[in-house]
Coordinates of C-alpha atoms in Angstrom, one line a residue:
X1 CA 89.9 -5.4 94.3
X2 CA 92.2 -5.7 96.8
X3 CA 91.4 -6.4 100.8
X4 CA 91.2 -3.7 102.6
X5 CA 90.7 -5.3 106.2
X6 CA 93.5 -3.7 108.1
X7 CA 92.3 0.0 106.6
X8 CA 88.8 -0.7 107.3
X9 CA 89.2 -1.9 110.4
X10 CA 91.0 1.7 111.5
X11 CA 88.5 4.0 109.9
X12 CA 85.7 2.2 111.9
X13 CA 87.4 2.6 115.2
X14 CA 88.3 5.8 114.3
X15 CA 84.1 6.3 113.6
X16 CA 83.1 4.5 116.2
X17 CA 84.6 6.6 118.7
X18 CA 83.4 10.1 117.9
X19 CA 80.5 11.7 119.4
X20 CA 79.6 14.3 122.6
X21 CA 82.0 16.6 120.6
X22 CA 83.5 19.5 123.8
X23 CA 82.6 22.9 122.9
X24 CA 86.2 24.8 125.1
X25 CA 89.3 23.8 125.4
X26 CA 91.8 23.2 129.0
X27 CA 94.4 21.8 129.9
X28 CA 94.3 18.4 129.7
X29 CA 93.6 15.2 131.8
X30 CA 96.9 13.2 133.7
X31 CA 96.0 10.4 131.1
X32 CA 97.5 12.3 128.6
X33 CA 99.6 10.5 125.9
X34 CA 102.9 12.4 124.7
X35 CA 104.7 10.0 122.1
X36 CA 102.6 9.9 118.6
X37 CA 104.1 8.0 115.3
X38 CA 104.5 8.2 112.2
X39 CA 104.2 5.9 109.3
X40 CA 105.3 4.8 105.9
X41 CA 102.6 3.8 103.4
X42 CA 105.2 2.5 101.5
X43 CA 105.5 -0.5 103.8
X44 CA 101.6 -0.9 104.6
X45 CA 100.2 -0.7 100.4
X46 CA 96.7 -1.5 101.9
X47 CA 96.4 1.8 103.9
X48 CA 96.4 3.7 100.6
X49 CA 92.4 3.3 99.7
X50 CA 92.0 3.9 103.3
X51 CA 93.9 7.1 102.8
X52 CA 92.5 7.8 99.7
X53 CA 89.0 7.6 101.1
X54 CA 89.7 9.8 104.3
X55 CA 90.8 12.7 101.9
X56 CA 88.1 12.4 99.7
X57 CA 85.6 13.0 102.5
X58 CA 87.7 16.0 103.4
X59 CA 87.5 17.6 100.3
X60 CA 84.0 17.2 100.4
X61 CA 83.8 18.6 103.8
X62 CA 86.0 20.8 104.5
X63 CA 85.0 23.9 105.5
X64 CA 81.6 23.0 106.8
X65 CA 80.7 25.1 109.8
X66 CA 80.9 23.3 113.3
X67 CA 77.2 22.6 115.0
X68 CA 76.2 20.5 117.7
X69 CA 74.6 17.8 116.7
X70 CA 75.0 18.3 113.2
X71 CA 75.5 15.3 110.2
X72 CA 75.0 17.5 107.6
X73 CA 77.5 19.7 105.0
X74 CA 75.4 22.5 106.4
X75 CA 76.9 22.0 109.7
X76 CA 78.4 19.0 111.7
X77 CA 80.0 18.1 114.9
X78 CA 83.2 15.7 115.4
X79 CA 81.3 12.4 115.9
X80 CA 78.7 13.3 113.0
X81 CA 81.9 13.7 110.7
X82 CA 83.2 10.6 111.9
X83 CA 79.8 8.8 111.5
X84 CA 79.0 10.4 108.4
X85 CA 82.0 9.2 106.9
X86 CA 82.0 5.7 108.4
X87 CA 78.9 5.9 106.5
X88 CA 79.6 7.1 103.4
X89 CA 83.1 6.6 102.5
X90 CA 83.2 3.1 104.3
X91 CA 79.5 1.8 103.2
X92 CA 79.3 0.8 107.6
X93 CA 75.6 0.9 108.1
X94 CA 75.3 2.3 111.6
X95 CA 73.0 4.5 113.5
X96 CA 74.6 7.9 114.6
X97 CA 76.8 7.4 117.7
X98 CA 78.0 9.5 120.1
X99 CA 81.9 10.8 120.6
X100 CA 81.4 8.5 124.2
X101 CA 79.7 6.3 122.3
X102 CA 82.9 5.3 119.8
X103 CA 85.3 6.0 122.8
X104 CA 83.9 2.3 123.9
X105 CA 84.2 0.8 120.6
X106 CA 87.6 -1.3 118.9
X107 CA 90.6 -1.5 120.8
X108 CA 92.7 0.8 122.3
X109 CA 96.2 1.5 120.5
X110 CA 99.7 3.4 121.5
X111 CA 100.1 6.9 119.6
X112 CA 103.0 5.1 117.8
X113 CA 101.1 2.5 116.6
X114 CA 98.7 4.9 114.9
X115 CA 97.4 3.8 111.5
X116 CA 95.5 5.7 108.9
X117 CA 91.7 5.4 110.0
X118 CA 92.4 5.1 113.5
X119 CA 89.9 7.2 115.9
X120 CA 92.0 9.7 118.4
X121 CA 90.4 11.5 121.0
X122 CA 90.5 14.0 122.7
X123 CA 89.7 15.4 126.4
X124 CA 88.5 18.9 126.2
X125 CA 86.9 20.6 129.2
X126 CA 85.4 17.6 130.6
X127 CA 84.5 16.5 127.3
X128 CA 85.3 14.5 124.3
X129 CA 86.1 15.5 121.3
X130 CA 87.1 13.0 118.1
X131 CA 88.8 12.4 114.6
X132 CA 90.4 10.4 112.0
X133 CA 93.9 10.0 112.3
X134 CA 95.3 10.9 108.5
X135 CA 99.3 10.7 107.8
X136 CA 102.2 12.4 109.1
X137 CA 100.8 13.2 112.1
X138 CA 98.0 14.4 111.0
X139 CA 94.0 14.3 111.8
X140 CA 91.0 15.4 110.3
X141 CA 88.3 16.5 112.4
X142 CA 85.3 19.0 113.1
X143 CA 86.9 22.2 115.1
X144 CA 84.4 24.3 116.8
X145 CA 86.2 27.4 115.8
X146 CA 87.2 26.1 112.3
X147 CA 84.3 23.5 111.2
X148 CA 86.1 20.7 109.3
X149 CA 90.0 20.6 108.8
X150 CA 93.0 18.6 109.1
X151 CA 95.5 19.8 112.0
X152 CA 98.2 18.8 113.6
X153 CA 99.0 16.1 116.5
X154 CA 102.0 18.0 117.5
X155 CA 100.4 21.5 117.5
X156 CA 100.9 22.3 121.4
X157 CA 97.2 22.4 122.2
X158 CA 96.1 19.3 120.2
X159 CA 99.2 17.7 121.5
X160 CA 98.1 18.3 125.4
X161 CA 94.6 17.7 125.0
X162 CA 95.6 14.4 123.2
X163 CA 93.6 10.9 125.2
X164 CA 93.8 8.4 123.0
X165 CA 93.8 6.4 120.0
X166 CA 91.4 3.5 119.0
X167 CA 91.0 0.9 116.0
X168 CA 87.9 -0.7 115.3
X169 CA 87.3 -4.9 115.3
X170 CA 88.8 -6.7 112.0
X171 CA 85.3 -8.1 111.8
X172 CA 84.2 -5.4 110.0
X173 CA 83.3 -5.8 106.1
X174 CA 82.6 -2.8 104.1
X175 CA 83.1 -1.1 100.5
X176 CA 85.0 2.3 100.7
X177 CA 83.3 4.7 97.9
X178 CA 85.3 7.4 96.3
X179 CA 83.5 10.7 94.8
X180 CA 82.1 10.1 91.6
X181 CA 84.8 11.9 89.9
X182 CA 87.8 9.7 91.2
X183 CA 85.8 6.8 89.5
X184 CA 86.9 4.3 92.5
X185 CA 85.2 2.0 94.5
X186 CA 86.8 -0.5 96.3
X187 CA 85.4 -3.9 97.7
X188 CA 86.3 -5.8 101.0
X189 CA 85.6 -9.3 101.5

């Protein structure tokens, strides 16, 4: 068992800030952040289960159609991905939140500070839209047009319409559960 504190903490920012999930894309807001990092797992070994966990939900997910309001692999939205998988990957018991909702949760971060787990969001047409920062630059999220994937932070749409970045409290405890195949489950205490 190993702690998993730092990871945990990221992936229920990341969770906490999803919900209200915009339906078009413009141009973005004057808040927009430019400058997004990178980082090495090799120097941070407890971001792997975090990691680990993240892409396991997306192989579960991916693919499921966008809808609004939706928690379910028949169709979800941004923050019901989030919360679903703050729910099921991270064992956080938490009633469904809102994309507005998470935006107030954690602590704000800079783009080059990003960590596996962390929440980014996104301002879209007036509204929010949010996902879970993977590696490399990388998020996974429910598209409107795509339903769950992993895309790009430096794709020039995603990379104007980019707000912010969040990560949640330390304080939080949870167990991240891997699909039954993987045979993994990791404890926090």
């Amino acid at each position: 068992m190993k702690t998993l504190r730092p990871l945990l903490i990221l992936v229920f920012t990341s969770a906490f800030l999803l919900g209200g999930c915009s339906r078009h894309a413009t141009d973005a807001s004057a808040q927009n952040e430019r400058s997004m990092g990178d980082e090495s797992l090799g120097d941070q070994p407890d971001l792997i289960p975090v990691v680990a966990a993240l892409h396991d939900q997306m192989h579960t997910w991916h693919g499921t159609q966008y809808q609004w309001g939706g928690t379910e692999l028949s169709g979800v939205d941004c923050s019901g991905f989030v919360w679903r998988t703050l729910k099921d990957r991270f064992n956080l018991p938490m009633d469904r939140v809102t994309t507005t909702e998470l935006l107030k949760m954690g602590k704000r971060i800079a783009p080059g500070d990003m960590q596996p787990g962390d929440l980014v969001f996104f301002r879209i047409n007036g509204g929010m839209h949010v996902g879970f920062y993977d590696t490399d630059r990388h998020f996974f999220h429910a598209s409107v047009s795509q339903g769950v994937i992993r895309s790009a932070l430096d794709n020039p749409y995603w990379h104007r319409v980019f707000y912010q970045a969040r990560r949640l409290p330390k304080e939080y405890n949870a167990q991240i559960t891997l699909n039954k195949g993987s045979g993994m489950t990791l404890a926090r205490k």
